[in-house]
mmCIF file of C-alpha atoms and ligand atoms in Angstrom:
data_model
loop_
_atom_site.group_PDB
_atom_site.id
_atom_site.type_symbol
_atom_site.label_atom_id
_atom_site.label_comp_id
_atom_site.label_asym_id
_atom_site.label_seq_id
_atom_site.Cartn_x
_atom_site.Cartn_y
_atom_site.Cartn_z
ATOM 1 C CA MET Y 1 -9.908 4.870 19.584
ATOM 2 C CA PRO Y 2 -8.956 1.199 20.819
ATOM 3 C CA ARG Y 3 -6.070 -0.160 19.459
ATOM 4 C CA ARG Y 4 -6.542 -2.849 16.511
ATOM 5 C CA ILE Y 5 -3.511 -4.956 16.163
ATOM 6 C CA ARG Y 6 -3.317 -8.099 15.166
ATOM 7 C CA GLY Y 7 0.110 -9.234 14.115
ATOM 8 C CA PHE Y 8 0.070 -11.702 11.328
ATOM 9 C CA PHE Y 9 2.078 -9.526 9.588
ATOM 10 C CA MET Y 10 4.807 -7.137 10.839
ATOM 11 C CA ILE Y 11 3.821 -3.751 9.778
ATOM 12 C CA GLU Y 12 6.011 -2.643 6.966
ATOM 13 C CA LEU Y 13 6.858 0.452 5.042
ATOM 14 C CA ALA Y 14 6.404 0.850 1.201
ATOM 15 C CA PRO Y 15 7.931 4.074 -0.164
ATOM 16 C CA SER Y 16 6.473 5.588 -3.168
ATOM 17 C CA ILE Y 17 8.930 6.087 -5.712
ATOM 18 C CA LEU Y 18 6.385 9.280 -7.139
ATOM 19 C CA ALA Y 19 8.260 11.368 -4.776
ATOM 20 C CA ALA Y 20 11.671 10.288 -5.874
ATOM 21 C CA ASN Y 21 14.340 12.051 -7.470
ATOM 22 C CA PHE Y 22 14.272 9.998 -11.106
ATOM 23 C CA ALA Y 23 17.561 11.032 -11.182
ATOM 24 C CA CYS Y 24 19.263 8.554 -9.363
ATOM 25 C CA LEU Y 25 16.112 6.173 -8.724
ATOM 26 C CA GLY Y 26 18.755 2.997 -7.585
ATOM 27 C CA ASP Y 27 20.406 4.775 -5.140
ATOM 28 C CA GLN Y 28 17.747 6.108 -4.022
ATOM 29 C CA ILE Y 29 15.957 2.828 -3.373
ATOM 30 C CA ALA Y 30 18.989 1.488 -1.810
ATOM 31 C CA ALA Y 31 18.754 4.250 0.567
ATOM 32 C CA THR Y 32 15.307 3.280 1.690
ATOM 33 C CA GLU Y 33 16.141 -0.796 1.896
ATOM 34 C CA ARG Y 34 19.620 0.488 4.609
ATOM 35 C CA GLY Y 35 16.299 2.149 5.724
ATOM 36 C CA GLY Y 36 14.627 -0.860 6.576
ATOM 37 C CA ALA Y 37 11.967 -0.395 3.831
ATOM 38 C CA THR Y 38 10.731 -4.109 2.366
ATOM 39 C CA TRP Y 39 8.504 -2.697 -0.271
ATOM 40 C CA VAL Y 40 8.778 -0.394 -3.519
ATOM 41 C CA HIS Y 41 5.945 1.133 -4.102
ATOM 42 C CA ILE Y 42 4.898 1.859 -8.088
ATOM 43 C CA ASP Y 43 2.105 4.601 -9.193
ATOM 44 C CA VAL Y 44 0.886 3.848 -12.485
ATOM 45 C CA MET Y 45 -0.734 6.289 -13.635
ATOM 46 C CA ASP Y 46 -2.714 6.860 -17.176
ATOM 47 C CA GLY Y 47 -4.236 10.102 -17.058
ATOM 48 C CA LEU Y 48 -7.274 8.465 -17.869
ATOM 49 C CA PHE Y 49 -8.278 7.062 -14.475
ATOM 50 C CA VAL Y 50 -6.494 9.639 -12.644
ATOM 51 C CA PRO Y 51 -5.459 12.920 -14.473
ATOM 52 C CA SER Y 52 -1.665 12.467 -14.360
ATOM 53 C CA ILE Y 53 0.491 10.277 -16.298
ATOM 54 C CA SER Y 54 3.144 8.754 -14.217
ATOM 55 C CA LEU Y 55 5.258 5.653 -14.621
ATOM 56 C CA GLY Y 56 5.144 2.384 -16.745
ATOM 57 C CA VAL Y 57 6.161 -1.003 -17.190
ATOM 58 C CA PRO Y 58 10.066 -0.237 -18.318
ATOM 59 C CA VAL Y 59 10.120 1.663 -14.731
ATOM 60 C CA VAL Y 60 9.251 -1.519 -13.403
ATOM 61 C CA LYS Y 61 11.255 -3.473 -15.607
ATOM 62 C CA SER Y 62 14.325 -1.233 -14.449
ATOM 63 C CA VAL Y 63 13.770 -1.324 -10.624
ATOM 64 C CA ARG Y 64 13.566 -5.181 -10.748
ATOM 65 C CA ALA Y 65 16.749 -5.367 -11.962
ATOM 66 C CA CYS Y 66 18.042 -2.696 -9.117
ATOM 67 C CA THR Y 67 16.734 -4.099 -5.993
ATOM 68 C CA GLY Y 68 15.866 -7.170 -4.331
ATOM 69 C CA LEU Y 69 12.500 -5.382 -2.610
ATOM 70 C CA LYS Y 70 9.188 -6.726 -3.113
ATOM 71 C CA LEU Y 71 7.237 -4.533 -5.821
ATOM 72 C CA ASP Y 72 4.266 -2.437 -5.157
ATOM 73 C CA VAL Y 73 2.438 -1.804 -8.592
ATOM 74 C CA HIS Y 74 -0.048 0.307 -7.912
ATOM 75 C CA LEU Y 75 -2.737 0.369 -10.976
ATOM 76 C CA MET Y 76 -4.427 3.503 -10.997
ATOM 77 C CA ILE Y 77 -5.436 2.995 -14.998
ATOM 78 C CA VAL Y 78 -8.873 2.612 -16.748
ATOM 79 C CA ASP Y 79 -9.735 -1.836 -17.299
ATOM 80 C CA PRO Y 80 -6.393 -2.868 -16.122
ATOM 81 C CA ILE Y 81 -6.685 -6.529 -17.012
ATOM 82 C CA ARG Y 82 -4.983 -4.765 -20.245
ATOM 83 C CA TYR Y 83 -2.148 -4.667 -18.628
ATOM 84 C CA ILE Y 84 -1.430 -7.485 -15.927
ATOM 85 C CA GLY Y 85 1.055 -9.875 -17.827
ATOM 86 C CA ALA Y 86 2.750 -6.785 -19.113
ATOM 87 C CA PHE Y 87 3.734 -5.714 -15.141
ATOM 88 C CA ALA Y 88 3.894 -9.663 -14.112
ATOM 89 C CA ASP Y 89 6.393 -9.570 -16.843
ATOM 90 C CA ALA Y 90 8.241 -6.984 -15.633
ATOM 91 C CA GLY Y 91 8.972 -7.998 -12.088
ATOM 92 C CA ALA Y 92 5.768 -7.147 -9.939
ATOM 93 C CA ASP Y 93 5.631 -9.415 -6.910
ATOM 94 C CA ASN Y 94 1.714 -7.510 -5.665
ATOM 95 C CA ILE Y 95 -0.677 -5.849 -8.292
ATOM 96 C CA THR Y 96 -3.367 -3.573 -7.183
ATOM 97 C CA PHE Y 97 -6.257 -2.776 -9.054
ATOM 98 C CA HIS Y 98 -8.876 -0.614 -8.504
ATOM 99 C CA LEU Y 99 -12.055 -1.324 -8.348
ATOM 100 C CA GLU Y 100 -13.557 1.871 -9.329
ATOM 101 C CA ALA Y 101 -11.872 1.113 -12.538
ATOM 102 C CA ALA Y 102 -12.279 -2.706 -13.446
ATOM 103 C CA ASP Y 103 -15.192 -4.149 -15.555
ATOM 104 C CA ASP Y 104 -15.365 -7.873 -13.465
ATOM 105 C CA PRO Y 105 -12.776 -7.536 -10.568
ATOM 106 C CA ASP Y 106 -13.025 -11.034 -10.400
ATOM 107 C CA ALA Y 107 -11.698 -11.132 -13.750
ATOM 108 C CA VAL Y 108 -8.362 -9.224 -12.702
ATOM 109 C CA ILE Y 109 -7.910 -10.799 -10.042
ATOM 110 C CA SER Y 110 -7.357 -14.073 -11.341
ATOM 111 C CA ALA Y 111 -5.257 -12.640 -14.126
ATOM 112 C CA ILE Y 112 -3.127 -11.640 -11.729
ATOM 113 C CA HIS Y 113 -3.129 -15.146 -9.489
ATOM 114 C CA GLU Y 114 -2.536 -16.604 -12.827
ATOM 115 C CA ARG Y 115 0.983 -14.819 -12.862
ATOM 116 C CA GLY Y 116 1.248 -16.520 -9.836
ATOM 117 C CA LEU Y 117 1.454 -12.789 -7.759
ATOM 118 C CA SER Y 118 -0.050 -11.277 -4.747
ATOM 119 C CA ALA Y 119 -3.850 -9.498 -5.994
ATOM 120 C CA GLY Y 120 -4.681 -5.945 -4.431
ATOM 121 C CA ILE Y 121 -7.624 -4.206 -4.895
ATOM 122 C CA SER Y 122 -8.165 -0.642 -3.760
ATOM 123 C CA VAL Y 123 -11.058 1.813 -2.890
ATOM 124 C CA LYS Y 124 -11.052 5.721 -3.156
ATOM 125 C CA PRO Y 125 -11.839 7.757 -0.779
ATOM 126 C CA GLY Y 126 -15.766 8.200 -2.220
ATOM 127 C CA THR Y 127 -16.192 4.271 -2.438
ATOM 128 C CA PRO Y 128 -18.080 2.259 0.451
ATOM 129 C CA LEU Y 129 -16.214 -0.518 1.738
ATOM 130 C CA SER Y 130 -19.686 -2.326 1.191
ATOM 131 C CA GLU Y 131 -18.481 -2.302 -2.730
ATOM 132 C CA VAL Y 132 -15.250 -4.077 -2.044
ATOM 133 C CA ARG Y 133 -16.603 -6.815 0.533
ATOM 134 C CA PRO Y 134 -17.252 -9.396 -2.076
ATOM 135 C CA TYR Y 135 -13.842 -9.334 -3.104
ATOM 136 C CA ILE Y 136 -12.246 -9.684 0.121
ATOM 137 C CA SER Y 137 -11.980 -13.449 0.091
ATOM 138 C CA LYS Y 138 -10.183 -13.661 -2.893
ATOM 139 C CA VAL Y 139 -7.503 -11.108 -2.586
ATOM 140 C CA GLU Y 140 -4.218 -11.241 -0.878
ATOM 141 C CA LEU Y 141 -4.733 -7.243 0.390
ATOM 142 C CA LEU Y 142 -6.889 -4.531 0.298
ATOM 143 C CA LEU Y 143 -5.783 -0.885 -0.336
ATOM 144 C CA VAL Y 144 -7.896 1.628 1.400
ATOM 145 C CA MET Y 145 -6.948 5.365 -0.245
ATOM 146 C CA SER Y 146 -6.602 8.174 2.156
ATOM 147 C CA VAL Y 147 -5.968 10.911 -0.609
ATOM 148 C CA GLU Y 148 -7.902 10.870 -4.112
ATOM 149 C CA PRO Y 149 -5.639 8.876 -6.422
ATOM 150 C CA GLY Y 150 -3.595 11.067 -8.476
ATOM 151 C CA PHE Y 151 -1.206 13.149 -6.798
ATOM 152 C CA GLY Y 152 1.461 12.907 -4.688
ATOM 153 C CA GLY Y 153 2.277 15.289 -1.314
ATOM 154 C CA GLN Y 154 -1.861 15.502 -0.389
ATOM 155 C CA LYS Y 155 -2.985 15.695 2.855
ATOM 156 C CA TYR Y 156 -4.136 12.833 4.653
ATOM 157 C CA ILE Y 157 -8.405 12.696 4.318
ATOM 158 C CA PRO Y 158 -9.045 12.415 8.424
ATOM 159 C CA GLU Y 159 -11.791 10.298 7.752
ATOM 160 C CA SER Y 160 -9.749 7.372 6.258
ATOM 161 C CA THR Y 161 -8.726 6.634 10.064
ATOM 162 C CA ALA Y 162 -12.496 5.095 10.431
ATOM 163 C CA LYS Y 163 -12.477 3.766 7.428
ATOM 164 C CA LEU Y 164 -9.652 1.559 7.699
ATOM 165 C CA VAL Y 165 -10.505 0.318 11.217
ATOM 166 C CA LEU Y 166 -13.511 -0.657 9.389
ATOM 167 C CA ALA Y 167 -11.936 -2.059 6.574
ATOM 168 C CA ARG Y 168 -9.630 -4.303 9.325
ATOM 169 C CA ALA Y 169 -12.706 -5.583 10.763
ATOM 170 C CA MET Y 170 -13.915 -6.635 7.904
ATOM 171 C CA ILE Y 171 -10.885 -8.390 6.867
ATOM 172 C CA ASP Y 172 -10.798 -9.869 10.679
ATOM 173 C CA GLU Y 173 -14.273 -11.395 9.478
ATOM 174 C CA ILE Y 174 -13.530 -12.593 6.184
ATOM 175 C CA LYS Y 175 -9.958 -13.339 5.950
ATOM 176 C CA PRO Y 176 -7.428 -12.088 8.289
ATOM 177 C CA SER Y 177 -4.233 -12.480 6.372
ATOM 178 C CA VAL Y 178 -5.696 -9.764 3.975
ATOM 179 C CA ARG Y 179 -2.735 -7.512 4.318
ATOM 180 C CA LEU Y 180 -4.300 -3.848 5.006
ATOM 181 C CA GLU Y 181 -2.416 -1.066 2.767
ATOM 182 C CA VAL Y 182 -2.890 2.644 3.110
ATOM 183 C CA ASP Y 183 -2.057 5.033 0.768
ATOM 184 C CA GLY Y 184 -1.517 8.812 0.693
ATOM 185 C CA GLY Y 185 -0.556 11.644 3.116
ATOM 186 C CA VAL Y 186 0.642 9.340 5.610
ATOM 187 C CA GLY Y 187 4.233 11.182 7.280
ATOM 188 C CA ASN Y 188 5.087 12.340 10.482
ATOM 189 C CA SER Y 189 1.891 13.935 11.809
ATOM 190 C CA THR Y 190 -0.461 10.772 11.175
ATOM 191 C CA VAL Y 191 1.769 7.964 11.363
ATOM 192 C CA THR Y 192 0.508 6.733 15.309
ATOM 193 C CA GLU Y 193 -3.031 7.538 14.026
ATOM 194 C CA VAL Y 194 -2.853 4.826 10.928
ATOM 195 C CA LEU Y 195 -1.264 2.880 13.066
ATOM 196 C CA GLY Y 196 -3.882 2.366 15.388
ATOM 197 C CA THR Y 197 -6.268 1.320 12.693
ATOM 198 C CA GLY Y 198 -4.125 -1.863 12.183
ATOM 199 C CA ALA Y 199 -3.089 -1.134 9.005
ATOM 200 C CA ASP Y 200 0.157 -3.163 8.145
ATOM 201 C CA LEU Y 201 1.620 -1.945 5.014
ATOM 202 C CA LEU Y 202 2.236 2.013 5.219
ATOM 203 C CA VAL Y 203 2.759 4.000 1.315
ATOM 204 C CA MET Y 204 4.691 7.312 2.213
ATOM 205 C CA GLY Y 205 6.130 9.437 -0.290
ATOM 206 C CA THR Y 206 6.956 12.871 0.139
ATOM 207 C CA ALA Y 207 7.747 11.639 4.198
ATOM 208 C CA VAL Y 208 10.297 9.239 3.249
ATOM 209 C CA TYR Y 209 11.533 10.958 -0.848
ATOM 210 C CA GLY Y 210 10.741 14.140 -0.032
ATOM 211 C CA HIS Y 211 14.121 14.477 2.310
ATOM 212 C CA HIS Y 212 16.916 11.598 3.273
ATOM 213 C CA PRO Y 213 15.320 8.615 2.736
ATOM 214 C CA GLU Y 214 17.478 6.630 4.608
ATOM 215 C CA VAL Y 215 17.206 8.280 7.636
ATOM 216 C CA ARG Y 216 13.314 8.726 6.847
ATOM 217 C CA SER Y 217 12.873 4.920 6.592
ATOM 218 C CA ARG Y 218 15.349 4.256 9.634
ATOM 219 C CA HIS Y 219 12.864 6.671 11.316
ATOM 220 C CA PHE Y 220 9.602 5.241 10.381
ATOM 221 C CA THR Y 221 10.463 1.594 10.654
ATOM 222 C CA GLU Y 222 11.210 1.634 13.985
ATOM 223 C CA LEU Y 223 8.953 3.489 14.770
ATOM 224 C CA PHE Y 224 7.258 0.455 13.582
ATOM 225 C CA ARG Y 225 8.609 -1.902 15.691
ATOM 226 C CA LYS Y 226 8.446 0.151 18.957
ATOM 227 C CA PHE Y 227 4.452 0.171 18.006
ATOM 228 C CA GLU Y 228 4.701 -3.783 17.500
ATOM 229 C CA PHE Y 229 6.066 -4.047 20.853
ATOM 230 C CA SER Y 230 3.723 -1.909 22.893
ATOM 231 C CA ALA Y 231 0.839 -3.559 21.166
ATOM 232 C CA ASP Y 232 2.783 -6.794 22.252
ATOM 233 C CA ALA Y 233 2.670 -5.347 25.948
ATOM 234 C CA GLU Y 234 -0.508 -4.095 26.124
ATOM 235 C CA ARG Y 235 -1.869 -7.351 24.982
ATOM 236 C CA SER Y 236 -0.123 -9.302 27.527
ATOM 237 C CA ASP Y 237 -1.283 -7.317 30.116
ATOM 238 C CA GLN Y 238 -4.557 -8.006 29.337
ATOM 239 C CA GLN Y 239 -3.928 -12.015 28.976
HETATM 240 C C1 DX5 E 1 -1.226 8.551 -4.966
HETATM 241 C C2 DX5 E 1 -0.661 8.094 -5.047
HETATM 242 C C3 DX5 E 1 0.234 7.986 -3.871
HETATM 243 C C4 DX5 E 1 1.228 8.766 -3.824
HETATM 244 C C5 DX5 E 1 1.740 8.659 -2.350
HETATM 245 O O1 DX5 E 1 -2.314 8.909 -6.194
HETATM 246 O O2 DX5 E 1 -0.665 6.476 -4.731
HETATM 247 O O3 DX5 E 1 1.213 6.502 -3.433
HETATM 248 O O4 DX5 E 1 2.366 8.794 -4.149
HETATM 249 O O5 DX5 E 1 2.357 10.255 -2.259
HETATM 250 P P1 DX5 E 1 2.273 10.884 -0.784
HETATM 251 O O6 DX5 E 1 2.753 9.990 0.703
HETATM 252 O O7 DX5 E 1 3.389 11.981 -0.920
HETATM 253 O O8 DX5 E 1 1.006 11.498 -0.320
HETATM 254 ZN ZN1 ZN E 2 -0.077 4.469 -4.503
#
């Protein structure tokens, strides 16, 4: 598969705290920061849009108080516009909502922007990119789910790779500054394939928090830097 590397952003790691040990969450987040993570990915599930109930506003607030890392709030909730204000007040930097969960995606994007935050829009594995295309020019981030949302620790859906490549092409065509985020089943066995698509924000839950968060974060962020370096070298060879 051809590499699609741009270099608009550094590739960044967003560990998902869904897989963290909540008894010592602050320490665990600090460990990922020492390892090079630059975001905290917070999965908000309402038991309706997805079967699970996970974290809510108080957790975002507590995390905000204990870290300077950027907070990436992933809303897996129906009618997300109801909670934009609350998550903005709690300290989110980016709020991503699901296209499938919003009656009026434009209104949700505006509500996020009114709070001065970065707006992300997400699609489930079965939702074609054509459905999200009209919103790309209006957001800062596109999140392509590589598992069915709802649970951590699932297996990466192989078809996600081709979808990510198409997503990157769509972003490059419409608004190249949009970040391409991938979430679900990204870890040792899939990270190289995922990087090859041009995704530049990688969510990892189990792969980071399942085992020594600092060591795992360092491992993956060093891999990102090597990947960027080799992509740069490849580009200058071609010039
Ligand atoms: C799934 C969540 C993911 C999940 C990722 O609905 O959005 O963020 O926690 O976990 P892993 O990396 O373990 O698949
Ligand atoms: Zn997520």
